[in-house]
Coordinates of C-alpha atoms in Angstrom, one line a residue:
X1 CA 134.4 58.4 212.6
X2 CA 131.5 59.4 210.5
X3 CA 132.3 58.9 206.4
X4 CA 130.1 59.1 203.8
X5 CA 130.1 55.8 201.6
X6 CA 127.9 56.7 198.9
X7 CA 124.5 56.8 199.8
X8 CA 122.0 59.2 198.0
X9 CA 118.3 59.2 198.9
X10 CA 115.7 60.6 196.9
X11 CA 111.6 60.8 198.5
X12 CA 109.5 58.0 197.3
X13 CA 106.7 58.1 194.9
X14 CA 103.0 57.4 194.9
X15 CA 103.6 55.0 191.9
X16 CA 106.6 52.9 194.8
X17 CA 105.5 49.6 195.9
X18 CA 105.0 50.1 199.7
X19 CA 105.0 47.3 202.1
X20 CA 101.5 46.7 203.6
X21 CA 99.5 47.9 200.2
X22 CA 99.8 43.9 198.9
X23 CA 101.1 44.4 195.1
X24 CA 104.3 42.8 195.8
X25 CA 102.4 39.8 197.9
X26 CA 100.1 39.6 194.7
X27 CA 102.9 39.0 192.2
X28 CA 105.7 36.7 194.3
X29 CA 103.0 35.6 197.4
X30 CA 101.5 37.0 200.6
X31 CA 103.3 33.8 202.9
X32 CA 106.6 34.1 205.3
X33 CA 109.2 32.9 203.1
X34 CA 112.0 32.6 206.1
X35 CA 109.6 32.4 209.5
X36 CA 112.7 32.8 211.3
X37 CA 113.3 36.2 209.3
X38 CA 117.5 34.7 209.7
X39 CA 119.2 34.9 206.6
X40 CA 122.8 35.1 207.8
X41 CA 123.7 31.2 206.5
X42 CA 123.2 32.1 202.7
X43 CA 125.9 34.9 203.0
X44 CA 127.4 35.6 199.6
X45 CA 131.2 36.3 198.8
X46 CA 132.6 39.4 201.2
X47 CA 133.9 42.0 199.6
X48 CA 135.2 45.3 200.1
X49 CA 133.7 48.3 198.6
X50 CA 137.2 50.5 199.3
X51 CA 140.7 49.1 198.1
X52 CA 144.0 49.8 197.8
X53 CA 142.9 53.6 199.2
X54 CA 140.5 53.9 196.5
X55 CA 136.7 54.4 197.1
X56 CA 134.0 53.3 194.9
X57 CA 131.3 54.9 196.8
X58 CA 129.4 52.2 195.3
X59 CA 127.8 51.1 198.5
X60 CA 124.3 50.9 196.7
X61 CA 124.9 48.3 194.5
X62 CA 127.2 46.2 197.0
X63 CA 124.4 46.2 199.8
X64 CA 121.6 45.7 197.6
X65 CA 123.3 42.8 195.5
X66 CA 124.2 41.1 198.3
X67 CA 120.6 41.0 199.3
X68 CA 119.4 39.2 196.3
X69 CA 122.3 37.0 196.5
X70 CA 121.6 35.5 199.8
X71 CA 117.9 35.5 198.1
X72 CA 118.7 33.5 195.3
X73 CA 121.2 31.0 197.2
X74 CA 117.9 30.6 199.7
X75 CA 115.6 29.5 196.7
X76 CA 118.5 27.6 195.4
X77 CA 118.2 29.0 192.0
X78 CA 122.0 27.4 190.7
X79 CA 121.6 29.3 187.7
X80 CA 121.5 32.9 189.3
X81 CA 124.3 34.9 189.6
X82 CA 126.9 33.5 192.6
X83 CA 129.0 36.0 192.5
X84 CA 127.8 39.6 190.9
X85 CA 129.8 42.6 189.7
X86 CA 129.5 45.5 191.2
X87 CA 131.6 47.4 189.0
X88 CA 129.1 46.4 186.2
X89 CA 126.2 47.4 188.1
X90 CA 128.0 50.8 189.4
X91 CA 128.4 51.5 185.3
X92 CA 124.8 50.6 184.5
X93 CA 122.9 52.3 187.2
X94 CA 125.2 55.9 187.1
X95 CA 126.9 55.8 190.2
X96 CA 128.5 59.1 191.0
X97 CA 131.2 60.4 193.1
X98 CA 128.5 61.5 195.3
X99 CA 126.8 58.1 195.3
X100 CA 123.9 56.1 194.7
X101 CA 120.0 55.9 195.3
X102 CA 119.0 52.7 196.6
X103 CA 115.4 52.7 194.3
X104 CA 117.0 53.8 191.4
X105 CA 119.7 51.1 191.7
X106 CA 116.9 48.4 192.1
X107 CA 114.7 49.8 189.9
X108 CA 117.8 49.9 186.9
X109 CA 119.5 46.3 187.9
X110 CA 115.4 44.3 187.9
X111 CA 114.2 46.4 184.8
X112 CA 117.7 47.4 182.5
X113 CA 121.0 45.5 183.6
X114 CA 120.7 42.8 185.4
X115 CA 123.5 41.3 186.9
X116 CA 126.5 39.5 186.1
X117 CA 129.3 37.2 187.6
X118 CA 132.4 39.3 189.2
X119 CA 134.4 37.5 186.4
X120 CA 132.9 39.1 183.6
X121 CA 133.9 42.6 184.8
X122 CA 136.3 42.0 187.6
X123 CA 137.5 44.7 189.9
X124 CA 141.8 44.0 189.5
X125 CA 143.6 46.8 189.5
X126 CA 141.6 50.0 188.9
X127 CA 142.3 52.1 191.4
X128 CA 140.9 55.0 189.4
X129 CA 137.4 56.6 189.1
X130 CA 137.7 56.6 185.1
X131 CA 139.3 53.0 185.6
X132 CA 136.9 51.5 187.6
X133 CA 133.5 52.7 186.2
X134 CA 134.2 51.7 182.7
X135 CA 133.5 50.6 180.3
X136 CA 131.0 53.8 179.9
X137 CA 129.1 53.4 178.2
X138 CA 128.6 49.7 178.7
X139 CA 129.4 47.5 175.8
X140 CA 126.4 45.5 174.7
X141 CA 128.1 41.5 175.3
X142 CA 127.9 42.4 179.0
X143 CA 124.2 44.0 178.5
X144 CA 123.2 41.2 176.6
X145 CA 124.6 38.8 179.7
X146 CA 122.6 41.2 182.0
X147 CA 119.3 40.6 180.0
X148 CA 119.5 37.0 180.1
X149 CA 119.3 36.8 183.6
X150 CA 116.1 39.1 183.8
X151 CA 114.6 36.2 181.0
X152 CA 114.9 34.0 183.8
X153 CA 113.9 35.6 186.9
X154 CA 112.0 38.6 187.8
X155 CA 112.9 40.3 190.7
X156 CA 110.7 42.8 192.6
X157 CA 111.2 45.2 195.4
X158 CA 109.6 47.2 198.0
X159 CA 109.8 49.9 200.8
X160 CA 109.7 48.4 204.3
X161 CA 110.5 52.2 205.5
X162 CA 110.1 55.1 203.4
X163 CA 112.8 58.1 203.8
X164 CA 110.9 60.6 206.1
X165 CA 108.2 58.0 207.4
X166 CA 107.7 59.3 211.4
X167 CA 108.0 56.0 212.4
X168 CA 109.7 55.4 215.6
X169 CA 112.7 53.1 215.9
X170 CA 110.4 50.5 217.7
X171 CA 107.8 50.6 214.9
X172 CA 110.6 50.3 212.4
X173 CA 112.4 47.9 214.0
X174 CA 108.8 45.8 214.3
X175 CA 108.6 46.2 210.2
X176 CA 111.6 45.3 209.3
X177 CA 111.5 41.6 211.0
X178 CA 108.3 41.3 209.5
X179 CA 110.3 41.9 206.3
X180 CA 112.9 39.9 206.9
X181 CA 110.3 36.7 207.1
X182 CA 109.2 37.9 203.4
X183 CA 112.8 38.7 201.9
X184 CA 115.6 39.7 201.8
X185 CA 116.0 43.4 203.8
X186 CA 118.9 46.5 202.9
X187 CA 118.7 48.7 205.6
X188 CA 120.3 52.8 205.2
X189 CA 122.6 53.7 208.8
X190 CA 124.7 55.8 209.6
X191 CA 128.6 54.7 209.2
X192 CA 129.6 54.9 212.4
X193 CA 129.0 55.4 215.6
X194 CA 130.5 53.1 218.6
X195 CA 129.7 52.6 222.2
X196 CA 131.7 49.1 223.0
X197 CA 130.5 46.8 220.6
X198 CA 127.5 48.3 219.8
X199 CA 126.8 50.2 216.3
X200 CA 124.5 53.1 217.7
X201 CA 123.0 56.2 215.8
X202 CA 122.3 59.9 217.6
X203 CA 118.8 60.5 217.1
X204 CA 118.0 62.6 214.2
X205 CA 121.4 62.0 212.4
X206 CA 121.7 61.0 209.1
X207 CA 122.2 57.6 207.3
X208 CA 125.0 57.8 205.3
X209 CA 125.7 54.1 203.7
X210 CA 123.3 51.1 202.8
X211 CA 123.9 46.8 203.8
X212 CA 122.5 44.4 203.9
X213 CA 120.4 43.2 207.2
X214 CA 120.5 39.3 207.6
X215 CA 118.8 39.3 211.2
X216 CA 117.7 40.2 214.2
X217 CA 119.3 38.0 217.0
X218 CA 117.9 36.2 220.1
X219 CA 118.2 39.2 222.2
X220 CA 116.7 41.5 219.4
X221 CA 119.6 43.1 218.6
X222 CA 119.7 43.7 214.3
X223 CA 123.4 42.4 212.7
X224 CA 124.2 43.8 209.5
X225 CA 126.5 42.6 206.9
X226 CA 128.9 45.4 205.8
X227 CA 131.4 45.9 203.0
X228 CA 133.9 47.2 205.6
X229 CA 135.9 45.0 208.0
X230 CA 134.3 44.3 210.1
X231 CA 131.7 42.6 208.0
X232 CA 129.0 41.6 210.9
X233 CA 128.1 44.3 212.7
X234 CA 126.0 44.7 215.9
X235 CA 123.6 47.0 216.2
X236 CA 121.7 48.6 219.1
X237 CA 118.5 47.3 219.6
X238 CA 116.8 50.8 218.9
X239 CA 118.5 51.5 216.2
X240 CA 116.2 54.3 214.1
X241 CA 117.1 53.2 210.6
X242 CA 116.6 56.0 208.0
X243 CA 114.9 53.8 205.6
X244 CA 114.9 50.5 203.9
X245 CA 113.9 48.0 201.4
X246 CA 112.9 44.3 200.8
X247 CA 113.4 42.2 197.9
X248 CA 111.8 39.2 196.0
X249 CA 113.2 36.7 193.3
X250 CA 110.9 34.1 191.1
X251 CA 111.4 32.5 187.6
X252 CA 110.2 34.3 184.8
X253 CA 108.1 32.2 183.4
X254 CA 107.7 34.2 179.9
X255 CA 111.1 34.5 179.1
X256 CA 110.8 37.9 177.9
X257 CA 113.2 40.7 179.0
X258 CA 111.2 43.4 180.7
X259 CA 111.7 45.8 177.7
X260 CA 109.5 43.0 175.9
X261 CA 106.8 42.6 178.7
X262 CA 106.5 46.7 178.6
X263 CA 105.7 46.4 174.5
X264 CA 103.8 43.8 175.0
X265 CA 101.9 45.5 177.9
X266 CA 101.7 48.6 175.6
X267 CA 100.6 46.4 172.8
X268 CA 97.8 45.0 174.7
X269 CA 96.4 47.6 176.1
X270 CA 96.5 50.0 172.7
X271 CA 94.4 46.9 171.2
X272 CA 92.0 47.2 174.3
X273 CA 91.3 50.9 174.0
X274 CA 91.0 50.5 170.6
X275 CA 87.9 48.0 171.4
X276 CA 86.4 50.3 173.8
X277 CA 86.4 53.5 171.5
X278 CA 85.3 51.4 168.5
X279 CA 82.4 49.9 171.2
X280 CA 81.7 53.2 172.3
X281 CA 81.4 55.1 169.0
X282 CA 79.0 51.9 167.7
X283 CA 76.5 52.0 170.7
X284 CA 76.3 56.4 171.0
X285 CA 75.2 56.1 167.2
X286 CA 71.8 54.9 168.4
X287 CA 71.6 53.0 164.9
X288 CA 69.5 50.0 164.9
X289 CA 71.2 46.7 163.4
X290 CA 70.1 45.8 160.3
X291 CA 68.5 42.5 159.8
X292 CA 70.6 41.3 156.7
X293 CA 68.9 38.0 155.1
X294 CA 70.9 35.1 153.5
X295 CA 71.3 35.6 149.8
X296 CA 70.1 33.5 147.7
X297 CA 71.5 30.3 146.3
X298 CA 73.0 30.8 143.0
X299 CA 71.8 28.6 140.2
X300 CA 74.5 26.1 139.5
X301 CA 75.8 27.8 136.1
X302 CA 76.6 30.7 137.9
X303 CA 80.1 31.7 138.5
X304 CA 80.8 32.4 142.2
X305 CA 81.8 36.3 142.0
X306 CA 84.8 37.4 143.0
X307 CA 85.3 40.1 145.4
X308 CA 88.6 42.0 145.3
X309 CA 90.8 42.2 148.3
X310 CA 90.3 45.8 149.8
X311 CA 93.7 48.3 149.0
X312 CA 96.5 47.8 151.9
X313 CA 96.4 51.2 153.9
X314 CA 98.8 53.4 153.0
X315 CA 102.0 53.6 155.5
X316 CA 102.3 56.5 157.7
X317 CA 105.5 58.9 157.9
X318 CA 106.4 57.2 161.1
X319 CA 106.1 53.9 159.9
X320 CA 108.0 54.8 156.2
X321 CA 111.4 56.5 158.6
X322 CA 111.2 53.2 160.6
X323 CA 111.3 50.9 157.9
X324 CA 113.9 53.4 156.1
X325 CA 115.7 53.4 159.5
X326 CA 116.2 49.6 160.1
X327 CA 117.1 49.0 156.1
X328 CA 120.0 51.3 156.5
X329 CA 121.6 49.4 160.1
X330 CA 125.0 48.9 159.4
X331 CA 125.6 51.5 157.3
X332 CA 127.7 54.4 157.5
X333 CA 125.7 57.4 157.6
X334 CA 127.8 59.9 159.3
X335 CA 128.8 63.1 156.9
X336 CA 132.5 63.0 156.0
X337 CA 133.2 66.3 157.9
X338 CA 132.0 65.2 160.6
X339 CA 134.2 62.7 163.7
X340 CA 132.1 59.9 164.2
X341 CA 132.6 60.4 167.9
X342 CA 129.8 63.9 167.2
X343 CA 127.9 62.0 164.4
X344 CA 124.4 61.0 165.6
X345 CA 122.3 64.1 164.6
X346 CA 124.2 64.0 160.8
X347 CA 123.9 60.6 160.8
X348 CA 120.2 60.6 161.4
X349 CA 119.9 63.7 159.0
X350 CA 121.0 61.5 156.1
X351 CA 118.6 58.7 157.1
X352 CA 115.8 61.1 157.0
X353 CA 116.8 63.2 153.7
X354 CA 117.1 59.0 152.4
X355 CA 113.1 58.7 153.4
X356 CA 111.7 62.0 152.7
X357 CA 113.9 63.6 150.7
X358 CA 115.0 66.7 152.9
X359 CA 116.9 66.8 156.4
X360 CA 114.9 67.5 159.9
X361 CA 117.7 70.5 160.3
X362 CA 120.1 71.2 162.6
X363 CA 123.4 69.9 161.1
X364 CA 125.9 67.9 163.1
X365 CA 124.4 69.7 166.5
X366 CA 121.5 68.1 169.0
X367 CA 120.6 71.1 170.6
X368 CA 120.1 73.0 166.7
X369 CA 118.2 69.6 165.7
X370 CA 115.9 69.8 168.6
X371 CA 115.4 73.6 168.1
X372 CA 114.0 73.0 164.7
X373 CA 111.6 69.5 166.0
X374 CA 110.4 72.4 168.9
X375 CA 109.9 74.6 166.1
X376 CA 108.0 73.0 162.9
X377 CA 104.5 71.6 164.6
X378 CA 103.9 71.5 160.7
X379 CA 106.4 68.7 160.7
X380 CA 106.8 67.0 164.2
X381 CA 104.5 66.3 166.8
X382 CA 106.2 66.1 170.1
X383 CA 104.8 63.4 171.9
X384 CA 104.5 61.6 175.7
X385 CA 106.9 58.3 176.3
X386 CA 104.2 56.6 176.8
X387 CA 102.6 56.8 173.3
X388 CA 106.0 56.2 171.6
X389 CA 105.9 53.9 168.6
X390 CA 108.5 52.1 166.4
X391 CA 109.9 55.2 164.5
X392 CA 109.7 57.7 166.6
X393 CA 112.7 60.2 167.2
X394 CA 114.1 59.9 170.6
X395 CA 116.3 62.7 171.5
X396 CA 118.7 63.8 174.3
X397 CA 119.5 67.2 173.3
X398 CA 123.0 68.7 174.4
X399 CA 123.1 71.3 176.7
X400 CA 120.1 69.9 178.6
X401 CA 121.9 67.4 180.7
X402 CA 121.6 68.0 184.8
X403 CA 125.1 66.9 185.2
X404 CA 127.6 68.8 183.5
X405 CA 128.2 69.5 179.8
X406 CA 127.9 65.6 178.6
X407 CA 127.2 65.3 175.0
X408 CA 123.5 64.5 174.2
X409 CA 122.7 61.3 171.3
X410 CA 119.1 61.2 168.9
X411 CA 118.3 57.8 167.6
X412 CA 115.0 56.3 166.0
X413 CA 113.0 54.1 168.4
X414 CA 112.7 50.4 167.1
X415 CA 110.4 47.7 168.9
X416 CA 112.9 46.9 171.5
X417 CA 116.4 48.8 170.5
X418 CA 117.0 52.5 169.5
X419 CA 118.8 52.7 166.4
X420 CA 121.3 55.9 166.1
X421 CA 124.8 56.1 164.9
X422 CA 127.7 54.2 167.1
X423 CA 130.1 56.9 168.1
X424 CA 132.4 54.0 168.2
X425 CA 132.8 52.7 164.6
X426 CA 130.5 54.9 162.6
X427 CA 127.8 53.0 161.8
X428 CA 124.3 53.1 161.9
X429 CA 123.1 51.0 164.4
X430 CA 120.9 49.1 167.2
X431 CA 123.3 49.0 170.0
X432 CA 121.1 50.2 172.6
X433 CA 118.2 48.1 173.9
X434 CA 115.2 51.3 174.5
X435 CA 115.7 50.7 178.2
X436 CA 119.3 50.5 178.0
X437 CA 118.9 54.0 176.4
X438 CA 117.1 55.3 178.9
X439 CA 119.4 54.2 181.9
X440 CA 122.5 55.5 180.3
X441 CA 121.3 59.3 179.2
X442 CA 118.5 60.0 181.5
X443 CA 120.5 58.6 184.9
X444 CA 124.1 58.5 184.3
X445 CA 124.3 61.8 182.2
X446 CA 121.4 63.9 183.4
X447 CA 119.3 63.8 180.3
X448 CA 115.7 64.4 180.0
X449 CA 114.3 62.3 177.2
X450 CA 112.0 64.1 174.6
X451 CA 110.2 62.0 171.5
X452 CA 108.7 63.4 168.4
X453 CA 106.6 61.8 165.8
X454 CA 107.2 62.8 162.2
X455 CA 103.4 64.1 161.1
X456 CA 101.4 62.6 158.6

């Protein structure tokens, strides 16, 4: 019986790593990790995905976790994570009734979350949607136990088989044990067809769940490890897999969480441009150097002159609402009339009117507050994510979410957390790592993120 187990695909991007182009061989190494391609004797836990009647459709995270934990076990890295939860990661990377896309899952657990053991967010009794995918949002001890695993190991990823790729079964089939000598390998199928004890696929259905793939055996047939009884599953040996993806694991040798290696990336490569401008602008002014002779030396009775330290640049207005901003955290700065549930565009309101003496506008609303940053190019300057600085307004205006009527948040960026009131407690606050931000309102509620610079 065919049954739809949570899988969501979505076409892949120029910007994907792609199996064959060599950017993941450059950063974890071009040699056969496994020769034999058989991963099967490093299985992790088994688990179900669907208990007690209730289904998770979760199937993203489960196949793709237990990828890297048959990866890690390999490499022996004791301090990884044995045993991960996939309720935690279902949270973090905005699973849905409808499901899950393998990339973004990757892309949210190596770059955002992380993972963590089963026991820090074990799946007992919730046999409910709201039950199970909670805490939402995440609280930040588990986030902060997500980020210390990525200051230990990076992990990468690539597509062995892009969704759509024309390849035939046998060419797939050829890249995917070619894969499986690299890394780890999740394969998509379709959940399922039987002819005996053979898994088999009509040709041009559709994949419609995602496991892991230990192996090919002797007599080439693939065996997949599923999170339905039963577990290993035999394949046929043409088996025209929709698309699928290998993974990589290596220490982290900086120790920086990859919201820190992105600043620091950013950091660098402002200070480089700003080299090659200043470079630039000094060799098209076609000015010779001047030949500037040693002074002289001053007789011995004369005082050596002193030359006053030139005046500190003034701050700009982005710099003054970040410093404003960060001197305020812990704070309540939510108006009295407002709940502190619906507080983060009046609390950031009073943190502006205590920097520049005036509110940005908009009241207690989002969407009127990001009417009137649209509106004032006198006063805000949208600007692109990528130029985003330390007090910056980040804002996720409601009404503009893709997924329903969820209630949008506005925060100031910082250099690696978003400060913005805490809808919890009512305080003005840093509860959001910037990435952490961006994985909660952009993919699990459907928010496009827009940033604005206060001018001057």
């Amino acid at each position: 019986m065919i049954q739809h187990y949570g899988l969501q695909v979505k076409p892949a991007q120029p910007d994907h790593w792609k199996m064959g182009e060599g950017k993941a061989s450059r950063r974890f190494g071009a040699g056969d990790l496994k020769p034999d391609g058989d991963w099967s004797d490093f299985d992790p836990k088994k688990e179900l995905q669907r208990r007690n009647g209730f289904e998770t459709m979760n199937c993203s995270n489960f196949g793709t976790s237990n990828a890297l934990l048959a990866l890690a076990k390999f490499l022996k890295f004791d301090d990884f994570v044995k045993n991960s939860s996939e309720r935690y990661t279902g949270v973090m990377t905005g699973t849905t009734p409808s499901g899950n896309d393998p990339h973004d899952v990757i892309e949210i657990i190596r770059t955002v979350s992380g993972l963590i053991e089963e026991d820090n967010l074990p799946w007992k009794e919730e046999d409910t949607w709201s039950e199970y995918y909670a805490p939402k949002p995440m609280d930040q001890e588990r986030m902060n136990l997500g980020e210390s695993l990525l200051r230990k190991f990076v992990i990468g990823q690539e597509w062995v088989i892009t969704p759509g790729s024309g390849l035939t079964p046998t060419q797939k089939g050829e890249r995917l044990q070619a894969a499986l000598r690299r890394g780890t390998v999740a394969v998509s199928v379709r959940a399922w067809e039987k002819t005996g004890n053979v898994y088999t696929k009509q040709p041009g259905a559709q994949d419609t769940h995602w496991v892991w793939l230990p192996r090919y055996d002797k007599d080439g047939y693939p065996r997949i490890r599923d999170q339905y009884d039963p577990f290993d599953k035999k394949l046929a040996q043409d088996y025209d897999f929709g698309f699928a993806k290998v993974y990589f694991l290596k220490r982290n040798e900086s120790g920086l969480a990859p919201s820190q290696q992105d600043y620091l990336s950013r950091l660098i490569k402002w200070a480089t441009d700003a080299i090659k401008k200043l470079t630039d602008a000094l060799l098209k002014t076609n000015t010779p150097v001047p030949v500037i002779e040693a002074p002289p030396v001053a007789p011995p009775s004369m005082p050596t002159p002193v030359i006053p330290n030139p005046p500190a640049p003034m701050p700009s207005n982005r710099e003054k609402l970040y410093a404003k901003a960060k001197s305020l955290l812990g704070t309540s700065q939510v108006d009295k009339s407002v709940p502190i549930s619906l507080g983060c565009a009046s609390a950031l309101n009073n943190v502006y009117t205590a920097c520049f003496g005036r509110p940005i506008g908009g009241g207690a609303s989002t969407a009127e507050m990001f009417k009137v940053l649209k509106s004032s190019p006198d006063r805000f300057t949208e600007i692109a994510e990528k130029d985003v600085l330390p007090g910056d307004i980040v804002m996720n205006a409601s009404g503009t979410s893709t997924k329903g009527n969820a209630n949008g948040h506005v925060g100031i960026r910082g250099f690696t957390e978003t400060m913005s009131n805490n809808s919890e407690n009512g305080k003005w606050s840093a509860h959001y790592t910037n990435a952490a931000w961006k994985a909660f309102f952009e993919v699990q509620r459907g928010f496009k993120t827009r940033y604005f610079r206060v001018r001057g």
